[in-house]
Structure formats: C-alpha cells, structure tokens
Amino acid sequence: MTTLIHPTALVAPGAKLADDVKVGAYSVIGEHVEIGAGTEIGPHVVIEGHTRIGRDNRIFQFASLGAAPQDKKYAGEPTRLEIGDRNTIREFCTFNLGTIQDAGVTRVGSDNWIMAYVHVAHDCQLGDQIILANNTTLAGHVHLGDWVFLGGFTSVHQFCKIGAHAMTAFTAAVTQDIPPYVTAAGNRAAPNGINSEGLKRRGFSSDTIMAIKRAYKALYRQGLSLDEAKAQLAQMAQTEPAVQLLVDFIAQSERGIIR
C-alpha cells in the first residue's frame, strides 16, 4: 500500500485504505476514514471525520470531504459522510458531515459526476447518476433523486427535494421541490417543460415521454388547482407507471412543489 501513497501525504494510523488506493502529494486522510479499492485521491485533498468512500472513485485536488457541518448547533458529534462507488469529484468540492438533527449522515450515491466548486451541505441525500455542474450549492437536508442534472451556479434551499430525472438551468435558485422529469429555470426557479432529451438518452419510449408530457400539462398548463391536477395524475398513473413517480413525489412534498 505504501508504494501508492505519496511520501508527503499524511495518512492517520487508524485510517482504513484498500491496498490499491492512491493518495496524492500533500493530501491528508483522517483517523476515521475508510476508502475502498481502486479509488484515487489527488494532491492536496483533505478527507476527515467519520467518512466512508467506496470503490473506484476519482477525487481531484483541493477537495474537502468530511469536514464539520456549517451548522452552529453542531457540537462535535460523530456524524458521518458516506460516498458510494465510481463517482468523479472535481476540484474544490466540499462535502460536510451530517448532523444529529437529521439522520446523522450525508450520503452521496454512485456513478455521479460532480464538477468543480460544488458544495454538498450537511444531511444531503444524493442518489445515483447525478450531474452537478460547476458551483452548484446544496444547502442542508437537500434530497436529489437519481439522474438529476443541476446546471452551473444552481442554488438549492435547505430541505428542498428534487425528483428523479429533473433538471435545472444555469443559475437557477430553487426554493421549493422540483417534481421528477421537470426542467426548472430562473430566480426563483419555475417550471419550464420536461427533461425530454434526458429521458430519450435513458431509453424512455416515445409513448412514455408523451405520457409524462400530458402529466406535466395537467400539473402546469391547464389552469387546474393542485388538488385537481393530483386527481388527474392519479388517473393517468393507472395506465402509465412513469406518472406514478410524480404522484408519489407530490404526495410526499413538504415544502410544496414549484408551480
């Protein structure tokens, strides 16, 4: 293992690194860190706290993972950061530990592409296959579903949820939940169609995409109240399973959806 760790790197004795983990120059790995096989840590990276990182991740220089949350209530509790497999984490990203006011863990799934200067605050829960463009900022307790794509400089208010396959435009300011499939833009973020191109790339059939478009129109374009739209979506979901994702998301929304 020592042949893969640069001599200037500082790896605490209690850290658990798989034999083929690479650690670059001047990086610091803390006492309670676990890193899985095939993961590469660039130079000048700091990984601290109770942080567990899976297999085959690539973490670029100057990232900070597992630092204390930016929450004045945090008092040093042994909360956690968990990162899955095959993620790319670019320069100057900051991922914080969770807090005991929530589940006590910040989670990042697998196969995510996270660009430079992204901030993932305490207690965020990220799924798989997500793209976060440069300078995306997630406040505490934000949840992102699978295949979410957030444009550069997107800011997401604490406790917001963004559903699977949703997308934001450059500089979107998200203050309420974004349902699955929906594209949002503006400050404050407003609905702007569905992510049809992304759905095509992921193999959604033309019939399914058309059903999602009809659901979007019921929710946003027909002048229906939210209760009326929810009733229509529930009816559509009986014949189109993809619409059920919308129905379930709206039912569980606590901040309310963008409209």
PDB file of C-alpha atoms in Angstrom, residues 38-171:
ATOM      1  CA  GLY A  38      -9.496   1.444  -6.849  1.00  0.00           C
ATOM      2  CA  THR A  39     -10.188   4.932  -5.511  1.00  0.00           C
ATOM      3  CA  GLU A  40      -7.711   7.663  -6.457  1.00  0.00           C
ATOM      4  CA  ILE A  41      -7.148  10.685  -4.229  1.00  0.00           C
ATOM      5  CA  GLY A  42      -5.425  13.627  -5.919  1.00  0.00           C
ATOM      6  CA  PRO A  43      -2.928  16.035  -4.334  1.00  0.00           C
ATOM      7  CA  HIS A  44      -3.901  18.475  -1.580  1.00  0.00           C
ATOM      8  CA  VAL A  45      -7.138  16.654  -0.724  1.00  0.00           C
ATOM      9  CA  VAL A  46      -8.392  16.604   2.885  1.00  0.00           C
ATOM     10  CA  ILE A  47     -10.648  13.724   3.959  1.00  0.00           C
ATOM     11  CA  GLU A  48     -11.631  13.777   7.614  1.00  0.00           C
ATOM     12  CA  GLY A  49     -14.418  12.896  10.032  1.00  0.00           C
ATOM     13  CA  HIS A  50     -16.222   9.571  10.037  1.00  0.00           C
ATOM     14  CA  THR A  51     -16.120   9.265   6.264  1.00  0.00           C
ATOM     15  CA  ARG A  52     -16.588   6.118   4.195  1.00  0.00           C
ATOM     16  CA  ILE A  53     -15.780   6.183   0.470  1.00  0.00           C
ATOM     17  CA  GLY A  54     -16.498   3.256  -1.837  1.00  0.00           C
ATOM     18  CA  ARG A  55     -14.711   1.763  -4.826  1.00  0.00           C
ATOM     19  CA  ASP A  56     -13.254   3.318  -7.968  1.00  0.00           C
ATOM     20  CA  ASN A  57     -13.895   6.936  -7.113  1.00  0.00           C
ATOM     21  CA  ARG A  58     -11.700   9.695  -8.522  1.00  0.00           C
ATOM     22  CA  ILE A  59     -11.241  12.692  -6.240  1.00  0.00           C
ATOM     23  CA  PHE A  60      -9.386  15.652  -7.678  1.00  0.00           C
ATOM     24  CA  GLN A  61      -7.066  18.130  -5.994  1.00  0.00           C
ATOM     25  CA  PHE A  62      -8.161  20.518  -3.256  1.00  0.00           C
ATOM     26  CA  ALA A  63     -11.413  18.712  -2.410  1.00  0.00           C
ATOM     27  CA  SER A  64     -12.532  18.779   1.244  1.00  0.00           C
ATOM     28  CA  LEU A  65     -14.613  15.778   2.327  1.00  0.00           C
ATOM     29  CA  GLY A  66     -15.985  15.055   5.777  1.00  0.00           C
ATOM     30  CA  ALA A  67     -15.393  18.417   7.453  1.00  0.00           C
ATOM     31  CA  ALA A  68     -17.669  19.595  10.250  1.00  0.00           C
ATOM     32  CA  PRO A  69     -21.053  20.878   9.054  1.00  0.00           C
ATOM     33  CA  GLN A  70     -21.642  24.598   8.708  1.00  0.00           C
ATOM     34  CA  ASP A  71     -24.270  24.443  11.433  1.00  0.00           C
ATOM     35  CA  LYS A  72     -23.899  26.331  14.727  1.00  0.00           C
ATOM     36  CA  LYS A  73     -25.744  23.536  16.535  1.00  0.00           C
ATOM     37  CA  TYR A  74     -23.021  21.014  15.670  1.00  0.00           C
ATOM     38  CA  ALA A  75     -21.050  20.120  18.816  1.00  0.00           C
ATOM     39  CA  GLY A  76     -18.591  17.551  17.511  1.00  0.00           C
ATOM     40  CA  GLU A  77     -20.936  14.557  17.419  1.00  0.00           C
ATOM     41  CA  PRO A  78     -19.558  11.550  15.448  1.00  0.00           C
ATOM     42  CA  THR A  79     -21.833  12.054  12.458  1.00  0.00           C
ATOM     43  CA  ARG A  80     -20.898  10.656   9.054  1.00  0.00           C
ATOM     44  CA  LEU A  81     -20.295  11.164   5.358  1.00  0.00           C
ATOM     45  CA  GLU A  82     -20.894   8.194   3.063  1.00  0.00           C
ATOM     46  CA  ILE A  83     -19.896   8.174  -0.617  1.00  0.00           C
ATOM     47  CA  GLY A  84     -20.652   5.286  -2.977  1.00  0.00           C
ATOM     48  CA  ASP A  85     -18.739   3.919  -5.961  1.00  0.00           C
ATOM     49  CA  ARG A  86     -17.397   5.289  -9.270  1.00  0.00           C
ATOM     50  CA  ASN A  87     -18.001   8.945  -8.509  1.00  0.00           C
ATOM     51  CA  THR A  88     -15.961  11.737 -10.061  1.00  0.00           C
ATOM     52  CA  ILE A  89     -15.438  14.612  -7.616  1.00  0.00           C
ATOM     53  CA  ARG A  90     -13.630  17.561  -9.168  1.00  0.00           C
ATOM     54  CA  GLU A  91     -11.518  20.394  -7.766  1.00  0.00           C
ATOM     55  CA  PHE A  92     -12.503  22.396  -4.668  1.00  0.00           C
ATOM     56  CA  CYS A  93     -15.646  20.396  -3.849  1.00  0.00           C
ATOM     57  CA  THR A  94     -16.792  20.465  -0.214  1.00  0.00           C
ATOM     58  CA  PHE A  95     -18.932  17.682   1.298  1.00  0.00           C
ATOM     59  CA  ASN A  96     -19.825  18.047   5.004  1.00  0.00           C
ATOM     60  CA  LEU A  97     -20.785  15.560   7.695  1.00  0.00           C
ATOM     61  CA  GLY A  98     -24.397  15.095   8.770  1.00  0.00           C
ATOM     62  CA  THR A  99     -25.965  16.384  11.984  1.00  0.00           C
ATOM     63  CA  ILE A 100     -27.885  14.728  14.813  1.00  0.00           C
ATOM     64  CA  GLN A 101     -30.854  16.968  13.978  1.00  0.00           C
ATOM     65  CA  ASP A 102     -31.382  14.752  10.910  1.00  0.00           C
ATOM     66  CA  ALA A 103     -30.254  11.197  10.106  1.00  0.00           C
ATOM     67  CA  GLY A 104     -26.702  11.983  11.186  1.00  0.00           C
ATOM     68  CA  VAL A 105     -25.252  11.222   7.766  1.00  0.00           C
ATOM     69  CA  THR A 106     -24.665  12.980   4.458  1.00  0.00           C
ATOM     70  CA  ARG A 107     -24.950  10.451   1.611  1.00  0.00           C
ATOM     71  CA  VAL A 108     -23.718  10.552  -1.963  1.00  0.00           C
ATOM     72  CA  GLY A 109     -24.655   7.567  -4.143  1.00  0.00           C
ATOM     73  CA  SER A 110     -22.750   6.049  -7.054  1.00  0.00           C
ATOM     74  CA  ASP A 111     -21.805   6.984 -10.623  1.00  0.00           C
ATOM     75  CA  ASN A 112     -22.195  10.700 -10.017  1.00  0.00           C
ATOM     76  CA  TRP A 113     -20.321  13.410 -11.932  1.00  0.00           C
ATOM     77  CA  ILE A 114     -19.665  16.331  -9.584  1.00  0.00           C
ATOM     78  CA  MET A 115     -17.868  19.305 -11.103  1.00  0.00           C
ATOM     79  CA  ALA A 116     -15.619  21.934  -9.525  1.00  0.00           C
ATOM     80  CA  TYR A 117     -16.613  24.072  -6.541  1.00  0.00           C
ATOM     81  CA  VAL A 118     -19.742  22.076  -5.704  1.00  0.00           C
ATOM     82  CA  HIS A 119     -20.897  22.288  -2.071  1.00  0.00           C
ATOM     83  CA  VAL A 120     -22.910  19.449  -0.526  1.00  0.00           C
ATOM     84  CA  ALA A 121     -24.019  20.555   2.933  1.00  0.00           C
ATOM     85  CA  HIS A 122     -24.882  18.503   5.991  1.00  0.00           C
ATOM     86  CA  ASP A 123     -27.536  15.795   5.771  1.00  0.00           C
ATOM     87  CA  CYS A 124     -27.939  15.987   1.991  1.00  0.00           C
ATOM     88  CA  GLN A 125     -29.025  12.733   0.366  1.00  0.00           C
ATOM     89  CA  LEU A 126     -27.922  12.230  -3.260  1.00  0.00           C
ATOM     90  CA  GLY A 127     -28.918   9.317  -5.461  1.00  0.00           C
ATOM     91  CA  ASP A 128     -27.065   7.829  -8.436  1.00  0.00           C
ATOM     92  CA  GLN A 129     -26.113   9.061 -11.920  1.00  0.00           C
ATOM     93  CA  ILE A 130     -26.386  12.722 -10.890  1.00  0.00           C
ATOM     94  CA  ILE A 131     -24.578  15.581 -12.635  1.00  0.00           C
ATOM     95  CA  LEU A 132     -23.833  18.726 -10.629  1.00  0.00           C
ATOM     96  CA  ALA A 133     -22.266  21.421 -12.790  1.00  0.00           C
ATOM     97  CA  ASN A 134     -19.697  23.922 -11.522  1.00  0.00           C
ATOM     98  CA  ASN A 135     -20.555  25.955  -8.408  1.00  0.00           C
ATOM     99  CA  THR A 136     -23.766  24.107  -7.626  1.00  0.00           C
ATOM    100  CA  THR A 137     -24.625  24.727  -3.967  1.00  0.00           C
ATOM    101  CA  LEU A 138     -26.840  22.417  -1.921  1.00  0.00           C
ATOM    102  CA  ALA A 139     -27.940  23.697   1.475  1.00  0.00           C
ATOM    103  CA  GLY A 140     -28.573  21.328   4.368  1.00  0.00           C
ATOM    104  CA  HIS A 141     -31.056  18.460   4.176  1.00  0.00           C
ATOM    105  CA  VAL A 142     -31.480  18.623   0.377  1.00  0.00           C
ATOM    106  CA  HIS A 143     -32.517  15.389  -1.375  1.00  0.00           C
ATOM    107  CA  LEU A 144     -31.717  14.660  -5.036  1.00  0.00           C
ATOM    108  CA  GLY A 145     -33.202  11.692  -6.893  1.00  0.00           C
ATOM    109  CA  ASP A 146     -31.390   9.556  -9.459  1.00  0.00           C
ATOM    110  CA  TRP A 147     -30.369  11.145 -12.788  1.00  0.00           C
ATOM    111  CA  VAL A 148     -30.845  14.727 -11.598  1.00  0.00           C
ATOM    112  CA  PHE A 149     -28.867  17.322 -13.580  1.00  0.00           C
ATOM    113  CA  LEU A 150     -28.292  20.725 -11.947  1.00  0.00           C
ATOM    114  CA  GLY A 151     -26.891  23.492 -14.131  1.00  0.00           C
ATOM    115  CA  GLY A 152     -23.939  25.660 -13.130  1.00  0.00           C
ATOM    116  CA  PHE A 153     -24.403  28.002 -10.157  1.00  0.00           C
ATOM    117  CA  THR A 154     -27.709  26.374  -9.202  1.00  0.00           C
ATOM    118  CA  SER A 155     -28.538  27.069  -5.546  1.00  0.00           C
ATOM    119  CA  VAL A 156     -30.920  24.817  -3.626  1.00  0.00           C
ATOM    120  CA  HIS A 157     -32.593  25.973  -0.403  1.00  0.00           C
ATOM    121  CA  GLN A 158     -32.421  23.757   2.659  1.00  0.00           C
ATOM    122  CA  PHE A 159     -34.916  20.890   2.920  1.00  0.00           C
ATOM    123  CA  CYS A 160     -35.801  21.031  -0.788  1.00  0.00           C
ATOM    124  CA  LYS A 161     -36.245  17.815  -2.745  1.00  0.00           C
ATOM    125  CA  ILE A 162     -35.593  17.376  -6.463  1.00  0.00           C
ATOM    126  CA  GLY A 163     -37.137  14.339  -8.119  1.00  0.00           C
ATOM    127  CA  ALA A 164     -35.532  11.793 -10.422  1.00  0.00           C
ATOM    128  CA  HIS A 165     -34.678  12.949 -13.978  1.00  0.00           C
ATOM    129  CA  ALA A 166     -35.320  16.613 -13.116  1.00  0.00           C
ATOM    130  CA  MET A 167     -33.047  19.337 -14.445  1.00  0.00           C
ATOM    131  CA  THR A 168     -32.242  22.976 -13.686  1.00  0.00           C
ATOM    132  CA  ALA A 169     -30.898  25.696 -15.923  1.00  0.00           C
ATOM    133  CA  PHE A 170     -27.824  27.825 -15.235  1.00  0.00           C
ATOM    134  CA  THR A 171     -28.145  29.966 -12.061  1.00  0.00           C
TER     135      THR A 171
END
